[in-house]
Every structure is written in C-alpha cells, then in structure tokens.
Coordinates of C-alpha atoms in Angstrom, one line a residue:
M125 CA -4.0 -62.0 84.9
A126 CA -3.2 -58.3 85.6
A127 CA -6.1 -57.1 83.5
A128 CA -8.5 -59.2 85.5
L129 CA -7.5 -58.0 88.9
V130 CA -8.2 -54.9 90.9
I131 CA -6.8 -54.1 94.4
S132 CA -7.5 -51.8 97.2
A133 CA -7.4 -48.1 96.6
G134 CA -5.0 -47.9 99.5
A135 CA -2.5 -49.8 97.4
T136 CA -3.0 -47.8 94.2
L137 CA -4.1 -44.2 94.6
G138 CA -3.9 -44.0 98.4
A139 CA -0.8 -46.1 99.1
T140 CA 1.6 -44.9 101.8
Q141 CA 4.4 -44.4 99.3
Q142 CA 7.9 -42.9 99.8
A143 CA 11.1 -43.4 97.8
S144 CA 11.6 -46.9 99.0
A145 CA 8.4 -48.0 100.9
V146 CA 4.8 -48.9 99.9
T147 CA 2.0 -50.2 102.0
F148 CA -0.9 -52.4 100.7
N149 CA -4.2 -53.2 102.3
F150 CA -5.6 -56.6 102.9
L151 CA -9.1 -57.2 101.5
N152 CA -12.1 -59.5 102.4
I153 CA -12.7 -62.5 100.1
P154 CA -16.0 -62.1 98.3
G155 CA -18.5 -65.0 98.8
A156 CA -16.5 -66.5 101.7
D157 CA -16.8 -66.3 105.4
T158 CA -17.8 -63.0 106.8
V159 CA -17.1 -63.5 110.5
G160 CA -13.9 -61.5 110.3
D161 CA -14.9 -58.9 107.7
A162 CA -15.0 -56.1 110.2
Y163 CA -11.3 -56.6 111.0
A164 CA -9.8 -56.5 107.5
G165 CA -8.6 -53.0 108.0
N166 CA -6.5 -54.1 110.9
F167 CA -4.0 -55.8 108.6
S168 CA -1.5 -54.4 106.0
L169 CA 1.5 -55.4 104.0
A170 CA 4.5 -53.0 103.9
V171 CA 7.2 -53.3 101.3
S172 CA 10.6 -51.6 101.9
N173 CA 13.7 -51.4 99.8
L174 CA 16.7 -52.6 101.8
G175 CA 19.1 -52.1 98.8
S176 CA 21.6 -54.6 97.4
G177 CA 18.8 -56.6 95.8
N178 CA 16.9 -57.2 99.1
V179 CA 13.3 -56.3 99.9
L180 CA 11.6 -56.4 103.3
I181 CA 8.0 -57.5 103.3
Q182 CA 6.2 -57.0 106.6
I183 CA 2.8 -58.4 107.6
I184 CA 1.4 -55.9 110.2
S185 CA -1.4 -56.6 112.6
A186 CA -2.6 -53.5 114.3
A187 CA -3.1 -53.4 118.0
A188 CA -6.6 -54.6 119.1
P189 CA -6.3 -55.3 122.8
S190 CA -9.9 -56.5 123.2
L191 CA -9.4 -59.2 120.6
G192 CA -7.4 -62.4 120.8
Y193 CA -7.0 -63.3 117.1
F194 CA -3.7 -64.2 115.5
I195 CA -2.3 -64.9 112.0
R196 CA -1.1 -68.5 112.0
T197 CA -0.2 -68.8 108.3
I198 CA 0.9 -66.4 105.5
F199 CA 0.3 -67.7 102.0
V200 CA 2.0 -66.4 98.8
D201 CA 0.6 -66.7 95.3
D202 CA 3.4 -65.9 92.9
T203 CA 3.3 -67.7 89.6
N204 CA 3.1 -65.2 86.7
P205 CA 5.9 -64.4 86.7
T206 CA 8.0 -65.2 89.8
S207 CA 8.9 -62.0 91.6
F208 CA 11.7 -63.1 93.8
T209 CA 15.3 -64.1 93.3
S210 CA 15.6 -65.7 96.7
L211 CA 13.2 -66.7 99.5
P212 CA 13.7 -66.5 103.3
T213 CA 13.5 -69.7 105.3
A214 CA 12.0 -67.9 108.2
N215 CA 11.0 -64.4 109.4
S216 CA 13.7 -61.9 110.1
N217 CA 14.3 -60.6 113.6
V218 CA 17.1 -58.2 112.7
G219 CA 16.4 -54.7 114.0
T220 CA 12.7 -53.9 113.8
N221 CA 11.9 -56.3 110.9
S222 CA 9.7 -58.3 113.2
V223 CA 7.9 -57.0 116.2
G224 CA 6.8 -59.3 119.1
T225 CA 7.2 -63.0 119.6
V226 CA 7.1 -64.1 116.0
N227 CA 8.6 -67.4 114.8
M228 CA 7.5 -68.5 111.4
T229 CA 9.2 -70.8 108.8
R230 CA 8.7 -71.3 105.1
S231 CA 6.9 -74.5 103.9
S232 CA 4.8 -75.7 101.0
G233 CA 1.5 -77.5 100.6
G234 CA -2.0 -76.4 101.4
N235 CA -3.9 -73.4 100.0
L236 CA -5.3 -70.3 101.6
P237 CA -8.7 -71.2 103.2
Q238 CA -11.4 -69.6 101.0
G239 CA -8.7 -68.8 98.5
N240 CA -10.5 -70.7 95.7
N241 CA -13.1 -67.9 95.7
V242 CA -10.5 -65.6 94.2
G243 CA -8.4 -68.0 92.2
F244 CA -5.6 -67.9 94.8
S245 CA -3.0 -70.6 94.2
T246 CA -0.4 -71.0 96.9
E247 CA 3.2 -71.4 95.8
F248 CA 4.6 -71.4 99.3
N249 CA 3.7 -70.2 102.8
F250 CA 5.0 -69.2 106.2
N251 CA 3.6 -71.1 109.1
R252 CA 4.1 -70.5 112.8
V253 CA 6.5 -72.8 114.6
N254 CA 4.7 -75.0 117.1
G255 CA 4.4 -73.2 120.4
S256 CA 2.1 -72.9 123.3
A257 CA -1.2 -71.2 122.5
N258 CA 0.2 -70.2 119.0
V259 CA 2.5 -67.7 120.7
N260 CA 4.8 -67.8 117.7
A261 CA 2.1 -66.6 115.3
I262 CA 1.5 -62.9 114.6
Q263 CA -0.7 -61.7 117.4
Q264 CA -2.6 -58.4 117.4
G265 CA 0.0 -55.6 117.7
E266 CA 2.8 -57.7 116.2
T267 CA 4.6 -57.7 112.9
G268 CA 6.2 -60.5 110.9
G269 CA 9.0 -59.3 108.6
F270 CA 10.5 -61.4 105.8
V271 CA 13.6 -60.4 103.7
F272 CA 13.2 -61.5 100.0
G273 CA 15.8 -61.2 97.2
G274 CA 14.4 -59.3 94.3
N275 CA 14.0 -55.9 92.6
F276 CA 11.9 -53.5 94.7
D277 CA 10.2 -51.8 91.8
A278 CA 9.3 -55.1 90.2
I279 CA 7.9 -56.6 93.4
V280 CA 5.8 -53.5 94.0
A281 CA 4.5 -53.6 90.4
S282 CA 3.6 -57.3 90.8
L283 CA 1.7 -56.6 94.0
T284 CA -0.1 -53.7 92.3
S285 CA -1.1 -55.7 89.3
G286 CA -2.1 -58.8 91.3
D287 CA 0.5 -61.0 89.7
L288 CA 1.9 -61.4 93.2
R289 CA -0.6 -61.8 96.1
F290 CA -0.2 -62.4 99.8
G291 CA -3.0 -64.1 101.8
I292 CA -3.3 -64.4 105.6
H293 CA -5.4 -66.8 107.6
L294 CA -6.7 -65.2 110.8
Q295 CA -7.6 -67.5 113.7
G296 CA -8.9 -67.0 117.3
L297 CA -11.9 -64.9 116.3
P298 CA -14.9 -64.9 118.6
N299 CA -16.6 -68.3 119.0
D300 CA -13.3 -69.9 117.7
K301 CA -14.0 -68.8 114.2
S302 CA -11.4 -68.0 111.4
D303 CA -11.3 -65.9 108.3
S304 CA -8.9 -65.1 105.4
Y305 CA -7.8 -62.0 103.5
V306 CA -5.8 -61.2 100.4
T307 CA -3.9 -58.2 99.0
S308 CA -6.0 -58.2 95.8
V309 CA -9.2 -59.8 94.5
P310 CA -10.4 -60.5 90.9
Q311 CA -12.5 -58.0 89.2
V312 CA -15.8 -59.7 88.2
P313 CA -16.5 -58.9 84.5
L314 CA -20.1 -58.1 83.6
P315 CA -21.6 -61.0 81.6
A316 CA -22.7 -60.4 78.0
A317 CA -26.3 -60.6 79.2
G318 CA -25.6 -57.8 81.6
F319 CA -24.3 -55.5 78.8
L320 CA -27.4 -56.4 76.7
M321 CA -29.7 -55.5 79.6
L322 CA -27.9 -52.2 80.2
G323 CA -28.3 -51.4 76.5
A324 CA -32.0 -52.2 76.6
L325 CA -32.5 -50.1 79.7
G326 CA -30.7 -47.2 78.0
G327 CA -32.8 -47.6 74.9
L328 CA -36.0 -47.5 77.0
G329 CA -34.8 -44.4 78.8
F330 CA -34.0 -42.7 75.5
M331 CA -37.5 -43.5 74.1
A332 CA -39.1 -42.2 77.3
R333 CA -37.2 -38.9 77.0
R334 CA -38.2 -38.6 73.4
R335 CA -41.9 -39.1 74.1
N336 CA -41.7 -36.5 76.9
K337 CA -40.2 -34.0 74.5
Q338 CA -42.9 -34.7 71.9
A339 CA -45.6 -34.3 74.5
I340 CA -44.2 -30.9 75.6
A341 CA -43.9 -29.7 72.0

C-alpha cells in the first residue's frame, strides 16, 4: 500500500517537524466534489509525542470568520498495519489538546463521503455529540485533540507512507454543501498504454532530430 501512495509535500519535505511534533496537510479527493477545494489548506493534522507511549493527534481548523463550515466527523483508515495500542473514546480537553467547544466520541460504521475515490476504508470515526447547530463539531478556528496509545515514530511513519490515513467531512459550506479531505491520496500509475505512447513519442522526436542533423550536414 505504501508504494502506491503519495502525500502532500507539507507532510514529507515541508512538514513542520521538531523533535516530537509533525504537521500533515489535508488534501482534496480527486474526482469527487469540488465545492470545498479552495478551503483544503485551512485544515491540518498535528502529531505530538506526549511520552509514556501516548501520542496527541489534533485536527486543526484555521480561523475563517467569513465562513460557517464545521467538521462534523473525523474518519480513520488504519488497517495495514494497525498503528495504535489504544484508542480514545472521546476528544481530550486536557490543557490545550482541544480548543473551542468540541465534544466528539468514537464510533464505528459508515465511510468517509467520497472516500471510495481514494480507496479509503474507515476502521473507526469520531462524530460530534448531538448538539444545537452542531456546536459540538469542530468549527472554524477550533481544534479537536485525541490522545492515542502508540509509538510516536511508528505513527508518523504510517501517516507518511499512507498506511494510516485520516479523513474529515466538512459541512456548512455555501448553499448547504459539503466536502471531504484526506491526509494522503493514491498515486495513479501510468497505464501500460501510456508508457508505449511516451516511448513512441520519444522515438518520433529522435527521428526528427536525426533528420534535422542530416539536413544540416
């Protein structure tokens, strides 16, 4: 699976990386809804080493006062191999782990909307607890933090390779639209016919250059 995946440059070469913290970008899903494509850069996933076998994963929604969108559900694709030794039942509000009025609990069932386009298979998710006007979801300017059990380096490696992926479903976009984003998307291999076409074009180019040289001589 790792060989078939590529993720944002922000999570590989351009990641915000310190001794115990790494930030990954969320990406648009190819071939899916485009209504929220312009806002993909407003969301990120921060991984911090808390020590003692605990890792903090935060879903961050940048402040966008002119917009009323919210992240209602966070989806996790973690099947090859499992990256965690323990799972939180809800988001953490200890210290600054979560910012704003965020109240989400772990559940199962359902897949990331549009996730089929990138082979996303949900193992579990975090959904906002029922509340007025989705107040318990992650609004713009808020952060949902979740403390997982696991090895920090192994979790970062799984996120980098795409063996572990997070997806978010954004709702409340203009005209009551929604969109989804993931932390990595499949790299589409060039079909065999494509390689043959490239080879043929290369051959034509070589022959043209050869004729030009002969004409000059």
